Amino acid sequence: MSDQGPMSEEGGDGGIDQEKIELVMSLRRQGIRDKKVLSALERIPRELFIAGTFRKQAYEDHALPIECGQTISQPFIVAYMTEQLHVGERMKVLEVGTGSGYQAAVLSRLCRRVYTVERYRTLLRDAVKRFEALHLHNITAKVADGYSGWHEQQPFDRIIVTAAAPSVPMTLVAQLKVGGIMVLPVAAPGGRGEQHLVRIERTEEGVTREELMPVRFVPLVEGVARES
Ligand code: SAH
């Protein structure tokens, strides 16, 4: 596999490399220990997933706006969710909420195949262009309502949802293998915008559920978006 260098629009720019190293060091300080996760974040050029003036902030550790009023998640959250998924290299992973495609790109370095769904055609089209430019050939993407998962490709070893649902969507749990793990943000009851990252494990008997930390994601919205 080639390095990210030639793909970077700022190829050879020491500044961006330095910023990237500092971001990865800061992720380590914040408790991300999985070397494979850290190296996947190091290899995917986040600046290519961000448009316009926000691109300068690609290696700052916060979420940024993307098209259609959505956001690319904070690098720490991408690293943390990926670490919590315990992805293995032979695994098949479903992502709900492609957005910019950044999280899918990170996952694609760690598993056999990523299936990713997005409700905005515009976002999906741009994400697919990025996957192609970066030669990430093990990502399959489609426009669909992620609440339905991806029936034809189930069951999945892992599922990650990158938008907040009011409760754990049972259709997605049903598409998880026994022993499979799903990580997703879930809105707290009472609806004051609080959300928790939840880790679900599907067992022979049912599911186990663990709350990980408070987070803030855009909402999981039912149906495919209507775009002009
Ligand atoms: N993983 C993305 C984060 C994008 S934000 C990244 O790395 O950039 C969450 C995304 O979920 C948004 O693009 C939003 O449009 C999408 N989304 C929300 N509800 C959805 C649904 N029901 N099905 C598919 N995508 C959905």
Coordinates of N, CA and C and ligand atoms in Angstrom, one line a residue:
M1 N 0.8 -1.2 0.0 CA 0.0 0.0 0.0 C 0.9 1.3 0.0
S2 N 0.5 2.2 -0.8 CA 1.3 3.4 -0.8 C 1.0 4.3 0.4
D3 N 1.8 5.2 0.7 CA 1.6 6.0 1.9 C 0.6 7.1 1.5
Q4 N 0.2 7.9 2.5 CA -0.7 8.9 2.2 C -0.1 10.1 1.5
G5 N 1.2 10.2 1.4 CA 1.9 11.3 0.9 C 1.4 11.8 -0.4
P6 N 1.4 11.0 -1.5 CA 1.1 11.4 -2.8 C -0.4 11.9 -2.9
M7 N -1.2 11.4 -2.0 CA -2.7 11.8 -2.1 C -2.9 13.2 -1.5
S8 N -2.1 13.6 -0.6 CA -2.3 14.8 0.0 C -2.2 16.0 -0.9
E9 N -3.1 16.9 -0.9 CA -3.1 18.0 -1.8 C -1.9 18.9 -1.3
E10 N -1.5 18.7 -0.1 CA -0.4 19.6 0.4 C 0.8 18.7 0.5
G11 N 1.0 17.7 -0.4 CA 2.0 16.7 -0.3 C 3.4 17.3 -0.1
G12 N 4.1 16.8 0.8 CA 5.5 17.3 1.0 C 5.5 18.4 2.0
D13 N 4.3 18.9 2.4 CA 4.2 20.0 3.4 C 4.5 19.5 4.8
G14 N 5.7 19.8 5.3 CA 6.0 19.4 6.6 C 5.1 19.9 7.7
G15 N 4.4 21.0 7.5 CA 3.5 21.6 8.4 C 2.4 20.6 8.8
I16 N 1.8 20.1 7.7 CA 0.6 19.2 7.9 C 1.1 17.9 8.6
D17 N 2.2 17.4 8.2 CA 2.7 16.1 8.9 C 3.0 16.4 10.4
Q18 N 3.5 17.5 10.7 CA 3.8 17.9 12.1 C 2.5 18.0 12.9
E19 N 1.5 18.6 12.2 CA 0.2 18.7 12.9 C -0.5 17.4 13.2
K20 N -0.3 16.5 12.2 CA -0.8 15.1 12.3 C -0.2 14.4 13.4
I21 N 1.2 14.5 13.5 CA 1.9 13.8 14.6 C 1.4 14.3 16.0
E22 N 1.2 15.7 16.0 CA 0.8 16.2 17.3 C -0.6 15.8 17.7
L23 N -1.5 15.6 16.7 CA -2.8 15.1 16.9 C -2.8 13.7 17.5
V24 N -2.0 12.9 16.8 CA -1.9 11.5 17.3 C -1.3 11.4 18.7
M25 N -0.3 12.2 19.0 CA 0.2 12.3 20.3 C -0.8 12.7 21.3
S26 N -1.7 13.6 20.9 CA -2.7 14.1 21.8 C -3.8 13.0 22.0
L27 N -4.1 12.2 21.0 CA -5.0 11.1 21.2 C -4.5 10.1 22.1
R28 N -3.1 9.8 22.0 CA -2.5 8.9 23.0 C -2.6 9.4 24.4
R29 N -2.4 10.7 24.6 CA -2.5 11.3 25.9 C -3.9 11.2 26.5
Q30 N -4.9 11.2 25.5 CA -6.3 11.1 26.0 C -6.7 9.7 26.2
G31 N -5.8 8.7 26.1 CA -6.1 7.4 26.4 C -6.3 6.4 25.3
I32 N -6.1 6.8 24.1 CA -6.2 5.8 23.0 C -4.9 5.0 22.9
R33 N -5.0 3.7 23.1 CA -3.8 2.9 23.2 C -3.6 2.0 22.0
D34 N -4.7 1.7 21.3 CA -4.6 0.7 20.2 C -3.7 1.2 19.1
K35 N -2.6 0.6 18.9 CA -1.6 1.1 17.9 C -2.2 1.0 16.5
K36 N -3.0 0.0 16.2 CA -3.6 -0.1 14.9 C -4.5 1.0 14.6
V37 N -5.3 1.4 15.6 CA -6.2 2.5 15.5 C -5.4 3.8 15.3
L38 N -4.4 4.0 16.1 CA -3.6 5.3 15.9 C -3.0 5.3 14.6
S39 N -2.5 4.2 14.1 CA -1.8 4.2 12.8 C -2.8 4.4 11.7
A40 N -4.0 3.9 11.8 CA -5.1 4.2 10.8 C -5.4 5.6 10.7
L41 N -5.5 6.3 11.9 CA -5.8 7.7 11.9 C -4.6 8.5 11.3
E42 N -3.4 8.0 11.5 CA -2.2 8.7 11.0 C -2.2 8.5 9.4
R43 N -2.7 7.4 8.9 CA -2.6 7.2 7.5 C -3.7 7.8 6.7
I44 N -4.8 8.1 7.3 CA -5.9 8.7 6.5 C -5.8 10.2 6.6
P45 N -5.7 10.9 5.4 CA -5.5 12.4 5.4 C -6.8 13.1 5.7
R46 N -7.1 13.5 6.9 CA -8.4 14.0 7.3 C -8.7 15.3 6.5
E47 N -7.6 16.0 6.0 CA -7.9 17.3 5.3 C -8.6 17.0 4.0
L48 N -8.5 15.8 3.4 CA -9.2 15.5 2.2 C -10.7 15.3 2.4
F49 N -11.2 15.2 3.7 CA -12.6 14.9 4.0 C -13.3 16.2 4.4
I50 N -12.6 17.3 4.3 CA -13.1 18.6 4.7 C -13.0 19.6 3.6
A51 N -14.0 20.4 3.4 CA -14.0 21.4 2.3 C -13.7 22.8 2.7
G52 N -13.1 23.6 1.8 CA -13.0 25.0 2.0 C -12.2 25.5 3.2
T53 N -12.7 26.5 3.9 CA -11.9 27.2 4.9 C -11.7 26.3 6.1
F54 N -12.5 25.4 6.3 CA -12.4 24.5 7.5 C -11.2 23.6 7.4
R55 N -10.7 23.4 6.2 CA -9.6 22.4 5.9 C -8.4 22.7 6.8
K56 N -8.2 24.0 7.0 CA -7.0 24.4 7.8 C -7.0 23.8 9.2
Q57 N -8.3 23.4 9.7 CA -8.4 22.9 11.0 C -8.4 21.4 11.1
A58 N -8.1 20.8 10.0 CA -8.2 19.3 9.8 C -7.6 18.5 11.0
Y59 N -6.4 19.0 11.5 CA -5.7 18.3 12.5 C -5.9 18.9 13.9
E60 N -7.0 19.7 14.1 CA -7.4 20.1 15.4 C -8.4 19.1 15.9
D61 N -8.4 18.9 17.2 CA -9.2 17.8 17.7 C -10.7 18.2 18.0
H62 N -11.4 18.6 16.9 CA -12.8 18.9 17.1 C -13.6 18.5 15.8
A63 N -14.9 18.4 16.0 CA -15.8 18.2 14.9 C -15.8 19.4 14.0
L64 N -16.1 19.2 12.7 CA -16.2 20.4 11.8 C -17.4 20.2 10.9
P65 N -17.9 21.3 10.4 CA -19.1 21.2 9.5 C -18.7 20.6 8.1
I66 N -19.7 19.8 7.6 CA -19.5 19.4 6.2 C -20.8 19.8 5.5
E67 N -21.0 19.4 4.3 CA -22.2 19.7 3.5 C -23.5 19.2 4.2
C68 N -24.6 19.7 3.8 CA -26.0 19.2 4.2 C -26.2 19.4 5.7
G69 N -25.5 20.4 6.3 CA -25.7 20.7 7.7 C -25.2 19.6 8.7
Q70 N -24.3 18.7 8.2 CA -23.8 17.6 9.0 C -22.4 17.9 9.5
T71 N -21.8 17.0 10.2 CA -20.5 17.2 10.7 C -19.6 16.0 10.5
I72 N -18.3 16.3 10.4 CA -17.3 15.2 10.5 C -16.9 15.1 12.0
S73 N -16.9 13.9 12.5 CA -16.7 13.8 14.0 C -15.3 14.2 14.4
Q74 N -15.2 14.5 15.7 CA -13.9 14.9 16.3 C -13.0 13.7 16.2
P75 N -11.7 13.9 15.8 CA -10.7 12.8 15.8 C -10.7 11.9 17.0
F76 N -10.8 12.5 18.2 CA -10.8 11.6 19.4 C -11.9 10.7 19.4
I77 N -13.1 11.2 19.0 CA -14.3 10.3 19.0 C -14.2 9.2 18.0
V78 N -13.6 9.5 16.8 CA -13.4 8.5 15.8 C -12.5 7.4 16.3
A79 N -11.4 7.9 17.0 CA -10.4 6.9 17.5 C -11.0 6.1 18.6
Y80 N -11.8 6.8 19.5 CA -12.4 6.1 20.7 C -13.4 5.1 20.2
M81 N -14.3 5.5 19.3 CA -15.3 4.5 18.9 C -14.7 3.3 18.1
T82 N -13.7 3.6 17.3 CA -13.0 2.6 16.6 C -12.3 1.6 17.6
E83 N -11.7 2.2 18.6 CA -11.0 1.3 19.6 C -12.1 0.4 20.3
Q84 N -13.2 1.0 20.7 CA -14.2 0.3 21.4 C -14.9 -0.8 20.5
L85 N -14.7 -0.7 19.2 CA -15.3 -1.7 18.3 C -14.5 -3.0 18.3
H86 N -13.2 -2.9 18.6 CA -12.3 -4.1 18.5 C -12.4 -4.7 17.2
V87 N -12.1 -4.0 16.2 CA -12.2 -4.5 14.8 C -11.0 -5.4 14.5
G88 N -11.4 -6.6 13.9 CA -10.3 -7.5 13.4 C -10.2 -7.5 11.9
E89 N -9.1 -7.9 11.4 CA -8.8 -7.7 10.0 C -9.7 -8.6 9.0
R90 N -10.3 -9.6 9.6 CA -11.2 -10.4 8.7 C -12.6 -10.0 8.8
M91 N -12.9 -8.9 9.5 CA -14.3 -8.6 9.8 C -15.0 -7.7 8.7
K92 N -16.3 -7.9 8.8 CA -17.2 -7.1 7.9 C -17.9 -6.1 8.8
V93 N -17.8 -4.8 8.5 CA -18.3 -3.8 9.4 C -19.4 -2.9 8.7
L94 N -20.4 -2.6 9.4 CA -21.4 -1.7 8.8 C -21.3 -0.4 9.5
E95 N -21.3 0.7 8.8 CA -21.4 2.1 9.3 C -22.7 2.7 8.9
V96 N -23.4 3.3 9.8 CA -24.6 4.1 9.5 C -24.2 5.5 9.7
G97 N -24.3 6.3 8.6 CA -23.9 7.7 8.6 C -22.6 8.0 8.0
T98 N -22.5 7.8 6.7 CA -21.2 8.0 6.0 C -20.6 9.4 6.2
G99 N -21.5 10.4 6.1 CA -21.0 11.8 6.2 C -19.9 12.1 5.2
S100 N -18.8 12.5 5.7 CA -17.6 12.9 4.9 C -16.9 11.6 4.4
G101 N -17.1 10.5 5.1 CA -16.5 9.2 4.7 C -15.2 9.0 5.6
Y102 N -14.9 9.9 6.4 CA -13.7 9.8 7.2 C -13.6 8.5 8.1
Q103 N -14.7 8.3 8.9 CA -14.8 7.2 9.8 C -14.7 5.9 9.0
A104 N -15.4 5.8 7.9 CA -15.4 4.6 7.0 C -13.9 4.4 6.5
A105 N -13.2 5.4 6.1 CA -11.9 5.3 5.6 C -10.9 4.7 6.7
V106 N -11.1 5.2 7.9 CA -10.3 4.7 9.0 C -10.6 3.2 9.3
L107 N -11.9 2.9 9.3 CA -12.2 1.5 9.5 C -11.7 0.6 8.4
S108 N -11.7 1.1 7.2 CA -11.3 0.3 6.0 C -9.8 -0.2 6.1
R109 N -9.0 0.5 6.9 CA -7.6 0.1 7.1 C -7.5 -1.0 8.1
L110 N -8.6 -1.3 8.8 CA -8.6 -2.3 10.0 C -9.4 -3.6 9.8
C111 N -10.2 -3.6 8.7 CA -11.0 -4.8 8.5 C -11.1 -5.2 7.1
R112 N -11.8 -6.3 6.8 CA -11.9 -6.8 5.5 C -12.8 -5.9 4.6
R113 N -13.9 -5.6 5.0 CA -14.8 -4.7 4.2 C -15.7 -3.9 5.1
V114 N -15.9 -2.6 4.6 CA -16.8 -1.7 5.3 C -18.0 -1.5 4.3
Y115 N -19.2 -1.6 4.9 CA -20.4 -1.2 4.2 C -20.9 0.1 4.9
T116 N -21.2 1.1 4.1 CA -21.6 2.4 4.8 C -22.8 3.0 4.1
V117 N -23.7 3.5 4.9 CA -24.9 4.0 4.3 C -25.1 5.5 4.8
E118 N -25.7 6.3 3.9 CA -25.9 7.7 4.2 C -27.2 8.1 3.5
R119 N -27.9 9.0 4.2 CA -29.3 9.4 3.7 C -29.2 10.6 2.7
Y120 N -28.0 11.3 2.7 CA -27.8 12.4 1.7 C -27.0 11.9 0.5
R121 N -27.6 12.0 -0.7 CA -26.9 11.6 -1.9 C -25.6 12.4 -2.1
T122 N -25.8 13.7 -1.9 CA -24.6 14.6 -2.1 C -23.4 14.2 -1.2
L123 N -23.7 13.9 0.0 CA -22.6 13.5 0.9 C -22.0 12.2 0.4
L124 N -22.9 11.2 0.1 CA -22.4 9.9 -0.3 C -21.5 10.0 -1.6
R125 N -22.0 10.9 -2.5 CA -21.2 11.0 -3.8 C -19.8 11.5 -3.5
D126 N -19.7 12.5 -2.7 CA -18.4 13.1 -2.3 C -17.5 12.1 -1.6
A127 N -18.1 11.4 -0.7 CA -17.4 10.4 0.1 C -16.8 9.3 -0.8
V128 N -17.6 8.9 -1.8 CA -17.2 7.8 -2.7 C -16.0 8.3 -3.5
K129 N -16.0 9.6 -3.9 CA -14.9 10.1 -4.7 C -13.6 10.1 -3.9
R130 N -13.8 10.4 -2.6 CA -12.6 10.3 -1.7 C -12.1 8.9 -1.6
F131 N -13.0 7.9 -1.4 CA -12.5 6.5 -1.3 C -11.8 6.2 -2.5
E132 N -12.3 6.6 -3.7 CA -11.6 6.3 -5.0 C -10.2 6.9 -5.0
A133 N -10.2 8.2 -4.7 CA -8.9 8.9 -4.8 C -7.8 8.3 -3.8
L134 N -8.3 7.8 -2.7 CA -7.4 7.2 -1.8 C -7.1 5.7 -2.0
H135 N -7.8 5.2 -3.1 CA -7.7 3.7 -3.4 C -8.1 2.8 -2.3
L136 N -9.2 3.2 -1.6 CA -9.8 2.4 -0.5 C -10.8 1.5 -1.2
H137 N -10.4 0.4 -1.7 CA -11.3 -0.4 -2.5 C -12.2 -1.4 -1.7
N138 N -12.0 -1.4 -0.4 CA -12.8 -2.3 0.4 C -14.0 -1.6 1.1
I139 N -14.4 -0.5 0.5 CA -15.6 0.2 1.1 C -16.7 0.1 0.1
T140 N -17.9 -0.3 0.5 CA -19.1 -0.3 -0.4 C -20.1 0.7 0.3
A141 N -20.6 1.6 -0.5 CA -21.4 2.7 0.0 C -22.7 2.8 -0.7
K142 N -23.8 3.1 0.0 CA -25.0 3.4 -0.7 C -25.9 4.4 0.0
V143 N -26.8 5.0 -0.8 CA -27.7 5.9 -0.2 C -28.9 5.1 0.3
A144 N -29.2 5.2 1.6 CA -30.3 4.5 2.2 C -30.6 5.0 3.6
D145 N -31.7 4.5 4.1 CA -32.0 4.8 5.5 C -31.3 3.8 6.4
G146 N -30.4 4.3 7.2 CA -29.6 3.4 8.0 C -30.4 2.7 9.1
Y147 N -31.6 3.2 9.4 CA -32.4 2.5 10.3 C -32.7 1.0 9.9
S148 N -32.6 0.8 8.6 CA -32.9 -0.5 8.0 C -31.6 -1.3 7.9
G149 N -30.5 -0.7 8.3 CA -29.2 -1.5 8.1 C -28.9 -1.8 6.7
W150 N -28.4 -3.0 6.5 CA -28.1 -3.4 5.1 C -28.4 -4.9 5.0
H151 N -29.7 -5.1 4.7 CA -30.2 -6.5 4.9 C -29.4 -7.5 4.1
E152 N -29.1 -7.2 2.8 CA -28.4 -8.2 1.9 C -27.1 -8.6 2.4
Q153 N -26.4 -7.7 3.2 CA -25.1 -8.0 3.6 C -24.9 -8.5 5.1
Q154 N -26.0 -8.6 5.8 CA -26.0 -9.0 7.1 C -25.6 -10.5 7.2
P155 N -25.2 -11.0 8.3 CA -24.9 -10.4 9.6 C -23.5 -9.7 9.6
F156 N -23.3 -8.7 10.4 CA -22.1 -8.0 10.5 C -21.3 -8.4 11.8
D157 N -20.0 -8.3 11.7 CA -19.2 -8.5 12.9 C -19.3 -7.3 13.8
R158 N -19.4 -6.2 13.2 CA -19.4 -4.9 13.9 C -20.3 -3.9 13.2
I159 N -21.0 -3.1 14.1 CA -21.8 -2.0 13.5 C -21.4 -0.7 14.3
I160 N -21.2 0.4 13.5 CA -21.0 1.7 14.1 C -22.0 2.6 13.6
V161 N -22.7 3.4 14.5 CA -23.6 4.4 14.0 C -23.1 5.7 14.4
T162 N -23.0 6.7 13.5 CA -22.3 8.0 13.8 C -23.3 9.1 13.8
A163 N -24.6 8.8 14.1 CA -25.6 9.8 14.4 C -26.5 9.3 15.6
A164 N -27.0 10.2 16.3 CA -27.7 9.8 17.6 C -29.1 9.3 17.4
A165 N -29.4 8.1 17.9 CA -30.8 7.6 17.8 C -31.5 7.8 19.1
P166 N -32.8 7.9 19.2 CA -33.5 8.1 20.4 C -33.4 6.8 21.3
S167 N -33.2 5.6 20.6 CA -33.0 4.4 21.3 C -32.2 3.5 20.4
V168 N -31.8 2.3 20.9 CA -31.0 1.4 20.1 C -31.9 0.8 19.0
P169 N -31.6 1.0 17.8 CA -32.5 0.5 16.7 C -32.4 -1.1 16.7
M170 N -33.5 -1.7 16.9 CA -33.5 -3.2 17.0 C -33.2 -3.9 15.7
T171 N -33.5 -3.2 14.6 CA -33.2 -3.8 13.3 C -31.7 -3.9 13.1
L172 N -30.9 -3.0 13.7 CA -29.5 -3.1 13.6 C -28.9 -4.2 14.5
V173 N -29.5 -4.3 15.7 CA -29.1 -5.3 16.6 C -29.3 -6.7 15.9
A174 N -30.4 -6.8 15.2 CA -30.7 -8.1 14.5 C -29.7 -8.4 13.4
Q175 N -29.0 -7.4 12.9 CA -28.1 -7.6 11.8 C -26.6 -7.9 12.3
L176 N -26.5 -8.0 13.6 CA -25.2 -8.2 14.3 C -25.1 -9.7 14.5
K177 N -23.9 -10.2 14.3 CA -23.6 -11.7 14.6 C -23.6 -11.9 16.1
V178 N -23.8 -13.1 16.5 CA -23.7 -13.4 17.9 C -22.2 -13.2 18.2
G179 N -21.9 -12.5 19.3 CA -20.5 -12.1 19.6 C -20.1 -10.8 19.0
G180 N -21.0 -10.2 18.2 CA -20.8 -9.0 17.5 C -20.9 -7.7 18.4
I181 N -20.3 -6.7 18.0 CA -20.4 -5.4 18.8 C -20.9 -4.3 18.0
M182 N -21.7 -3.4 18.7 CA -22.2 -2.2 18.0 C -21.9 -1.0 18.9
V183 N -21.4 0.0 18.4 CA -21.1 1.3 19.2 C -21.9 2.4 18.5
L184 N -22.7 3.1 19.3 CA -23.6 4.1 18.8 C -23.9 5.2 19.9
P185 N -24.2 6.4 19.4 CA -24.7 7.4 20.4 C -26.2 7.3 20.5
V186 N -26.7 7.4 21.8 CA -28.1 7.2 22.0 C -28.5 8.5 22.8
A187 N -29.6 9.1 22.4 CA -30.1 10.3 23.1 C -30.6 9.8 24.5
A188 N -30.3 10.6 25.5 CA -30.8 10.3 26.9 C -32.3 10.6 26.9
P189 N -33.0 9.8 27.7 CA -34.5 10.1 27.8 C -34.7 11.5 28.5
G190 N -35.7 12.2 28.1 CA -36.0 13.5 28.7 C -35.6 14.6 27.7
G191 N -34.9 14.2 26.7 CA -34.6 15.0 25.5 C -34.1 16.4 25.7
R192 N -33.1 16.6 26.5 CA -32.4 17.9 26.5 C -31.1 17.9 25.8
G193 N -31.1 17.0 24.8 CA -29.9 17.0 23.9 C -28.8 16.2 24.4
E194 N -28.9 15.6 25.6 CA -27.8 14.8 26.1 C -27.8 13.4 25.4
Q195 N -26.6 13.0 25.1 CA -26.4 11.7 24.5 C -25.3 10.9 25.2
H196 N -25.4 9.6 25.1 CA -24.4 8.8 25.6 C -23.9 7.8 24.5
L197 N -22.6 7.6 24.5 CA -22.1 6.6 23.6 C -22.3 5.2 24.3
V198 N -22.9 4.3 23.5 CA -23.3 3.0 24.1 C -22.6 1.9 23.3
R199 N -22.2 0.9 24.0 CA -21.6 -0.3 23.4 C -22.5 -1.5 23.7
I200 N -23.0 -2.1 22.6 CA -23.9 -3.2 22.7 C -23.1 -4.4 22.2
E201 N -23.3 -5.5 22.9 CA -22.7 -6.8 22.5 C -23.8 -7.8 22.3
R202 N -23.9 -8.4 21.2 CA -24.9 -9.4 21.0 C -24.4 -10.8 21.5
T203 N -25.2 -11.4 22.4 CA -24.8 -12.6 23.0 C -25.8 -13.7 22.6
E204 N -25.5 -15.0 23.0 CA -26.4 -16.1 22.7 C -27.8 -15.8 23.3
E205 N -27.8 -15.2 24.5 CA -29.0 -14.9 25.2 C -29.8 -13.7 24.8
G206 N -29.1 -12.7 24.3 CA -29.7 -11.4 24.0 C -28.6 -10.4 23.7
V207 N -28.7 -9.3 24.5 CA -27.6 -8.2 24.3 C -27.2 -7.7 25.7
T208 N -25.9 -7.3 25.7 CA -25.4 -6.6 26.9 C -25.2 -5.1 26.5
R209 N -25.4 -4.2 27.4 CA -25.3 -2.8 27.1 C -24.5 -2.1 28.1
E210 N -23.6 -1.2 27.6 CA -22.7 -0.5 28.5 C -22.6 0.9 28.0
E211 N -22.8 1.9 29.0 CA -22.7 3.3 28.6 C -21.2 3.7 28.7
L212 N -20.7 4.4 27.7 CA -19.3 4.7 27.7 C -19.0 6.1 28.1
M213 N -19.6 7.1 27.5 CA -19.3 8.5 27.8 C -20.3 9.4 27.2
P214 N -20.5 10.6 27.7 CA -21.4 11.6 27.1 C -20.8 12.1 25.8
V215 N -21.6 12.3 24.8 CA -21.2 12.7 23.5 C -22.2 13.7 22.9
R216 N -21.8 14.3 21.7 CA -22.8 15.1 21.0 C -22.7 14.8 19.5
F217 N -23.7 14.2 19.0 CA -23.7 13.9 17.5 C -25.0 14.5 16.9
V218 N -25.0 14.6 15.5 CA -26.2 15.0 14.8 C -27.2 13.9 15.0
P219 N -28.5 14.2 14.8 CA -29.5 13.1 15.0 C -29.5 12.1 13.9
L220 N -29.9 10.9 14.2 CA -30.2 9.8 13.2 C -31.6 10.2 12.8
V221 N -31.8 10.4 11.5 CA -33.1 10.8 11.0 C -33.7 9.7 10.1
E222 N -34.9 9.5 10.2 CA -35.5 8.4 9.4 C -35.7 8.8 8.0
G223 N -35.5 7.9 7.1 CA -35.8 8.1 5.7 C -34.6 8.7 4.9
V224 N -34.6 8.5 3.6 CA -33.6 9.1 2.7 C -33.9 10.6 2.6
A225 N -32.9 11.4 2.6 CA -33.1 12.9 2.5 C -33.6 13.3 1.1
R226 N -34.5 14.3 1.0 CA -34.9 14.9 -0.3 C -34.0 16.0 -0.5
E227 N -33.3 16.0 -1.7 CA -32.4 17.0 -2.0 C -32.8 17.7 -3.3
S228 N -32.6 19.0 -3.5 CA -33.0 19.6 -4.7 C -32.0 19.4 -5.8
Ligands
SAH1 N1 -19.1 9.2 10.0 C1 -19.2 10.5 9.5 C2 -20.0 11.4 10.5 C3 -21.1 12.1 9.8 S1 -22.3 12.8 10.8 C4 -17.9 11.1 9.2 O1 -16.8 10.4 9.5 O2 -17.8 12.2 8.6 C5 -23.6 11.6 10.7 C6 -24.2 11.3 9.3 O3 -25.3 10.4 9.5 C7 -24.8 12.5 8.6 O4 -24.1 12.6 7.3 C8 -26.2 12.2 8.4 O5 -26.8 12.6 7.2 C9 -26.2 10.7 8.5 N2 -27.5 10.1 8.9 C10 -28.4 10.5 9.8 N3 -29.5 9.7 9.8 C11 -29.3 8.7 8.9 C12 -30.0 7.6 8.5 N4 -31.2 7.3 9.0 N5 -29.4 6.8 7.6 C13 -28.2 7.1 7.0 N6 -27.5 8.1 7.4 C14 -28.0 9.0 8.4

